[in-house]
Amino acid sequence: MIKTRASKNILLINSWIYDFAAYDLWIKPLGLLYVGASLRRNGYNIQLIDCLDRNHPDMRKIESSGDRKPDGRGNFHREIVDKPEILEWVPRYFARYGYTEEVFQRELDRVEPPDAVLITSVMTYWYKGVEAVIARVKSKFPDVPILLGGVYATLCYSHAQTMSEVNHVVSGYGEESAVKWLDDYFGIEAEYDPGDAEGDPKLPWDLYPDPTAIVTLTARGCPYRCTFCATHELNDKFFQRRPETVIDEILYHTEQHNTKEVVFYDDALFVKKRKHIEVILDYIIEHANHLRFHTPNGLFAKMIDQQLADKLVEANFKTVRLSFETSNEGRRKDMNNKVTNDTFLRAMDYLDAAGFPREHVEVYTLMGLPGQSGEEVYNSIDFVHEAGAHVSLASFTPIPGTVDFQRAVENHDLDPETDPLLLNNTIYPLRGNGLSYDDYDAIRQYARRKNQELTATR
């Protein structure tokens, strides 16, 4: 037996989305790329098939003119598929998003025959995409071991073990455990190289034929413990990378891949802002003001002051989304206490004074929280719009491992072993609040109309 990592080819696959709706907000499988960086650093050869890569040359050929925004966001290719029986009652089409089956098969035919395959999926209720990918991989490479990791595998570990029929399910960070499992499987005796302990991942963006945006994390984890959020289950410790390392990563990959779009995936981007994000922004303002920055995740409004707002605008931030959840102060204090109505309004004023238009700010507002009334959601929508911002209405879904999941079990008769498909936010899992599917749909339509009114006044 050859006992060297250099002779082994590892195929990384980001699965399809199977859902009622999906949109590409610069979605990239960062966890899988971190694992890929670790595998490469430790001597393995890596290849990638990202079923959600809209920039694949074959997918660009079938893209319609309205599917793409200049900054790289856009609509996934969508094909209607049969709804799982458990979701037959939902009055919406169920679809596969991403590669066509033909493109995926051509990718499987193209790659060097792998010695192992690593598969990931982000959302817990997207696991039908995982099933479909596993089936095709087994058909093409029947004797190759398969590892499954990612958010679904971590938060729904038992379900993933039962459903997936893979050789190994990776829970949590996979950089070390995947390498060591493969070493054991192949009989390789070698020391594990953890890389830069301060967080320089050297992500393998070269595996993408045309990355129109570079996605990065300046930190892992979050110092807050919101009752609805599972970040602490996925990242049990909060640590920030060195600002100079983040800067080097951004400059290197944007130059290598000739892109100006940079996306921060951080939730806690503004924590210790003077020593962290503002150091990064100062360098960008001085040396890289040709780049454009986006923050699709909800940022902490109460950490925005005038100095930070000015730097965000000067550094060319184009997408700013704030985490707000609800205007009900009592509920928010129970959930996280990371923002108040007053600190949200002050953040809006700071951004406005810095030159970031109010109507360009998008604000995450939740509906369907345990015990939440429709009136509360309408009030929250009105509050955000009165501040001049767009509402990005998110449907609450109980995530395994969170406080609100346990509350849903105790107070809303949620089966703790429920099929993850029933936690899809599109179907409003906690309709026990006295609101029907149609009630929630009416709230969504109301938010959409209010956003359109705001756009019309620009």
Short mmCIF file of N, CA and C in Angstrom, two decimals, residues 108-197:
data_model
loop_
_atom_site.label_atom_id
_atom_site.label_comp_id
_atom_site.label_asym_id
_atom_site.label_seq_id
_atom_site.Cartn_x
_atom_site.Cartn_y
_atom_site.Cartn_z
N LEU A 108 -18.64 14.95 -12.80
CA LEU A 108 -18.19 13.67 -12.25
C LEU A 108 -17.33 12.91 -13.26
N ASP A 109 -17.66 13.03 -14.53
CA ASP A 109 -16.88 12.37 -15.57
C ASP A 109 -15.53 13.06 -15.80
N ARG A 110 -15.50 14.38 -15.50
CA ARG A 110 -14.30 15.17 -15.79
C ARG A 110 -13.20 14.97 -14.76
N VAL A 111 -13.55 14.82 -13.51
CA VAL A 111 -12.53 14.83 -12.45
C VAL A 111 -11.66 13.57 -12.50
N GLU A 112 -10.45 13.72 -11.97
CA GLU A 112 -9.62 12.54 -11.78
C GLU A 112 -10.33 11.60 -10.82
N PRO A 113 -10.34 10.29 -11.09
CA PRO A 113 -11.02 9.36 -10.18
C PRO A 113 -10.59 9.58 -8.75
N PRO A 114 -11.52 9.89 -7.85
CA PRO A 114 -11.14 10.21 -6.47
C PRO A 114 -10.87 8.97 -5.64
N ASP A 115 -10.05 9.15 -4.62
CA ASP A 115 -9.84 8.10 -3.63
C ASP A 115 -10.80 8.25 -2.46
N ALA A 116 -11.39 9.42 -2.32
CA ALA A 116 -12.42 9.67 -1.31
C ALA A 116 -13.21 10.91 -1.74
N VAL A 117 -14.45 10.99 -1.26
CA VAL A 117 -15.32 12.11 -1.60
C VAL A 117 -15.84 12.73 -0.31
N LEU A 118 -15.74 14.07 -0.20
CA LEU A 118 -16.27 14.80 0.94
C LEU A 118 -17.43 15.65 0.46
N ILE A 119 -18.60 15.51 1.10
CA ILE A 119 -19.83 16.19 0.67
C ILE A 119 -20.32 17.08 1.81
N THR A 120 -20.85 18.25 1.45
CA THR A 120 -21.41 19.14 2.46
C THR A 120 -22.75 19.68 2.02
N SER A 121 -23.50 20.20 3.00
CA SER A 121 -24.74 20.93 2.75
C SER A 121 -24.91 21.93 3.87
N VAL A 122 -25.41 23.12 3.56
CA VAL A 122 -25.50 24.18 4.55
C VAL A 122 -26.76 24.05 5.41
N MET A 123 -27.93 24.20 4.81
CA MET A 123 -29.17 24.16 5.58
C MET A 123 -29.54 22.72 5.97
N THR A 124 -30.09 22.58 7.16
CA THR A 124 -30.50 21.24 7.62
C THR A 124 -31.59 20.66 6.73
N TYR A 125 -32.50 21.51 6.24
CA TYR A 125 -33.63 20.99 5.46
C TYR A 125 -33.33 20.91 3.96
N TRP A 126 -32.06 21.05 3.58
CA TRP A 126 -31.65 20.83 2.20
C TRP A 126 -31.10 19.43 1.99
N TYR A 127 -31.35 18.52 2.91
CA TYR A 127 -30.65 17.23 2.84
C TYR A 127 -31.09 16.38 1.66
N LYS A 128 -32.22 16.68 1.03
CA LYS A 128 -32.60 15.94 -0.17
C LYS A 128 -31.56 16.16 -1.28
N GLY A 129 -30.94 17.31 -1.29
CA GLY A 129 -29.84 17.53 -2.23
C GLY A 129 -28.66 16.65 -1.92
N VAL A 130 -28.39 16.45 -0.62
CA VAL A 130 -27.31 15.55 -0.20
C VAL A 130 -27.62 14.13 -0.67
N GLU A 131 -28.84 13.69 -0.45
CA GLU A 131 -29.24 12.34 -0.89
C GLU A 131 -28.99 12.15 -2.38
N ALA A 132 -29.42 13.15 -3.17
CA ALA A 132 -29.29 13.03 -4.63
C ALA A 132 -27.82 12.98 -5.05
N VAL A 133 -26.99 13.79 -4.42
CA VAL A 133 -25.56 13.80 -4.75
C VAL A 133 -24.91 12.48 -4.37
N ILE A 134 -25.21 11.98 -3.18
CA ILE A 134 -24.62 10.72 -2.74
C ILE A 134 -24.98 9.59 -3.70
N ALA A 135 -26.24 9.56 -4.13
CA ALA A 135 -26.68 8.49 -5.05
C ALA A 135 -25.87 8.52 -6.34
N ARG A 136 -25.63 9.70 -6.87
CA ARG A 136 -24.90 9.80 -8.13
C ARG A 136 -23.41 9.50 -7.95
N VAL A 137 -22.87 9.91 -6.82
CA VAL A 137 -21.47 9.60 -6.55
C VAL A 137 -21.27 8.10 -6.41
N LYS A 138 -22.18 7.44 -5.70
CA LYS A 138 -22.07 5.99 -5.53
C LYS A 138 -22.22 5.26 -6.86
N SER A 139 -23.06 5.79 -7.73
CA SER A 139 -23.24 5.16 -9.03
C SER A 139 -21.97 5.29 -9.88
N LYS A 140 -21.30 6.43 -9.79
CA LYS A 140 -20.11 6.68 -10.59
C LYS A 140 -18.87 6.05 -9.96
N PHE A 141 -18.77 6.15 -8.62
CA PHE A 141 -17.58 5.65 -7.91
C PHE A 141 -18.03 4.72 -6.78
N PRO A 142 -18.48 3.53 -7.10
CA PRO A 142 -19.14 2.68 -6.09
C PRO A 142 -18.25 2.23 -4.94
N ASP A 143 -16.96 2.20 -5.12
CA ASP A 143 -16.08 1.68 -4.08
C ASP A 143 -15.31 2.78 -3.33
N VAL A 144 -15.67 4.01 -3.57
CA VAL A 144 -14.94 5.13 -2.97
C VAL A 144 -15.62 5.56 -1.67
N PRO A 145 -14.86 5.73 -0.58
CA PRO A 145 -15.46 6.16 0.68
C PRO A 145 -15.99 7.59 0.60
N ILE A 146 -17.09 7.82 1.31
CA ILE A 146 -17.74 9.14 1.30
C ILE A 146 -17.81 9.66 2.73
N LEU A 147 -17.41 10.92 2.92
CA LEU A 147 -17.55 11.60 4.19
C LEU A 147 -18.57 12.72 4.02
N LEU A 148 -19.42 12.91 5.02
CA LEU A 148 -20.44 13.95 4.99
C LEU A 148 -20.20 14.91 6.15
N GLY A 149 -20.16 16.22 5.85
CA GLY A 149 -19.97 17.22 6.89
C GLY A 149 -20.81 18.44 6.63
N GLY A 150 -20.58 19.47 7.42
CA GLY A 150 -21.30 20.71 7.23
C GLY A 150 -22.36 20.95 8.29
N VAL A 151 -23.18 21.96 8.05
CA VAL A 151 -24.21 22.37 9.03
C VAL A 151 -25.22 21.25 9.26
N TYR A 152 -25.73 20.66 8.18
CA TYR A 152 -26.70 19.58 8.33
C TYR A 152 -26.12 18.43 9.13
N ALA A 153 -24.93 18.01 8.77
CA ALA A 153 -24.31 16.87 9.46
C ALA A 153 -24.03 17.17 10.93
N THR A 154 -23.76 18.43 11.25
CA THR A 154 -23.45 18.80 12.63
C THR A 154 -24.70 18.93 13.48
N LEU A 155 -25.70 19.66 12.97
CA LEU A 155 -26.90 19.93 13.77
C LEU A 155 -27.88 18.78 13.77
N CYS A 156 -27.85 17.95 12.74
CA CYS A 156 -28.75 16.80 12.65
C CYS A 156 -27.91 15.53 12.52
N TYR A 157 -26.99 15.35 13.44
CA TYR A 157 -25.98 14.30 13.33
C TYR A 157 -26.61 12.91 13.22
N SER A 158 -27.54 12.60 14.11
CA SER A 158 -28.16 11.26 14.09
C SER A 158 -28.94 11.04 12.81
N HIS A 159 -29.68 12.05 12.39
CA HIS A 159 -30.44 11.94 11.14
C HIS A 159 -29.49 11.72 9.96
N ALA A 160 -28.38 12.46 9.94
CA ALA A 160 -27.42 12.32 8.85
C ALA A 160 -26.80 10.93 8.83
N GLN A 161 -26.50 10.39 10.00
CA GLN A 161 -25.94 9.05 10.06
C GLN A 161 -26.91 8.01 9.52
N THR A 162 -28.20 8.18 9.86
CA THR A 162 -29.21 7.21 9.44
C THR A 162 -29.54 7.34 7.97
N MET A 163 -29.68 8.60 7.51
CA MET A 163 -30.14 8.85 6.16
C MET A 163 -29.07 8.62 5.11
N SER A 164 -27.85 9.05 5.39
CA SER A 164 -26.89 9.24 4.31
C SER A 164 -26.21 7.97 3.83
N GLU A 165 -26.05 6.97 4.69
CA GLU A 165 -25.36 5.74 4.31
C GLU A 165 -23.97 6.04 3.73
N VAL A 166 -23.25 6.91 4.44
CA VAL A 166 -21.88 7.23 4.04
C VAL A 166 -20.93 6.52 5.00
N ASN A 167 -19.64 6.63 4.71
CA ASN A 167 -18.65 5.94 5.55
C ASN A 167 -18.39 6.66 6.86
N HIS A 168 -18.56 7.99 6.84
CA HIS A 168 -18.26 8.73 8.06
C HIS A 168 -18.99 10.07 8.03
N VAL A 169 -19.58 10.48 9.16
CA VAL A 169 -20.21 11.79 9.30
C VAL A 169 -19.34 12.65 10.19
N VAL A 170 -18.95 13.82 9.67
CA VAL A 170 -18.08 14.75 10.39
C VAL A 170 -18.95 15.79 11.08
N SER A 171 -18.80 15.93 12.39
CA SER A 171 -19.54 16.94 13.14
C SER A 171 -18.59 18.06 13.53
N GLY A 172 -19.05 19.31 13.33
CA GLY A 172 -18.22 20.45 13.71
C GLY A 172 -17.11 20.72 12.72
N TYR A 173 -16.07 21.40 13.18
CA TYR A 173 -14.93 21.70 12.31
C TYR A 173 -14.37 20.41 11.71
N GLY A 174 -14.11 20.43 10.41
CA GLY A 174 -13.62 19.21 9.77
C GLY A 174 -12.18 19.26 9.35
N GLU A 175 -11.50 20.40 9.56
CA GLU A 175 -10.13 20.53 9.03
C GLU A 175 -9.21 19.45 9.56
N GLU A 176 -9.28 19.19 10.85
CA GLU A 176 -8.40 18.18 11.44
C GLU A 176 -8.99 16.79 11.34
N SER A 177 -10.28 16.65 11.68
CA SER A 177 -10.88 15.31 11.75
C SER A 177 -10.95 14.65 10.38
N ALA A 178 -11.19 15.42 9.32
CA ALA A 178 -11.25 14.82 7.98
C ALA A 178 -9.88 14.28 7.57
N VAL A 179 -8.83 15.07 7.81
CA VAL A 179 -7.48 14.62 7.46
C VAL A 179 -7.13 13.35 8.23
N LYS A 180 -7.41 13.35 9.53
CA LYS A 180 -7.03 12.20 10.35
C LYS A 180 -7.86 10.96 9.99
N TRP A 181 -9.14 11.14 9.65
CA TRP A 181 -9.94 9.98 9.24
C TRP A 181 -9.39 9.39 7.95
N LEU A 182 -9.06 10.25 6.99
CA LEU A 182 -8.51 9.77 5.72
C LEU A 182 -7.16 9.11 5.93
N ASP A 183 -6.32 9.69 6.79
CA ASP A 183 -5.03 9.06 7.08
C ASP A 183 -5.23 7.65 7.62
N ASP A 184 -6.16 7.50 8.55
CA ASP A 184 -6.44 6.17 9.12
C ASP A 184 -6.97 5.22 8.05
N TYR A 185 -7.89 5.72 7.23
CA TYR A 185 -8.51 4.87 6.20
C TYR A 185 -7.45 4.37 5.21
N PHE A 186 -6.55 5.25 4.80
CA PHE A 186 -5.54 4.89 3.81
C PHE A 186 -4.29 4.27 4.43
N GLY A 187 -4.23 4.20 5.75
CA GLY A 187 -3.06 3.64 6.41
C GLY A 187 -1.84 4.52 6.31
N ILE A 188 -2.07 5.83 6.30
CA ILE A 188 -0.97 6.79 6.18
C ILE A 188 -0.55 7.24 7.58
N GLU A 189 0.73 7.17 7.85
CA GLU A 189 1.25 7.65 9.12
C GLU A 189 1.99 8.96 8.88
N ALA A 190 1.37 10.04 9.30
CA ALA A 190 1.97 11.35 9.07
C ALA A 190 1.46 12.32 10.12
N GLU A 191 2.29 13.31 10.43
CA GLU A 191 1.89 14.33 11.39
C GLU A 191 0.88 15.28 10.75
N TYR A 192 -0.10 15.69 11.53
CA TYR A 192 -1.08 16.65 11.04
C TYR A 192 -0.52 18.06 11.18
N ASP A 193 -0.59 18.84 10.10
CA ASP A 193 -0.14 20.23 10.10
C ASP A 193 -1.36 21.13 10.29
N PRO A 194 -1.51 21.77 11.45
CA PRO A 194 -2.70 22.61 11.69
C PRO A 194 -2.65 23.94 10.97
N GLY A 195 -1.52 24.29 10.37
CA GLY A 195 -1.43 25.57 9.71
C GLY A 195 -1.25 26.71 10.69
N ASP A 196 -1.61 27.90 10.24
CA ASP A 196 -1.46 29.10 11.05
C ASP A 196 -2.51 29.10 12.15
N ALA A 197 -2.07 29.01 13.38
CA ALA A 197 -3.00 28.98 14.51
C ALA A 197 -3.79 30.27 14.65
#
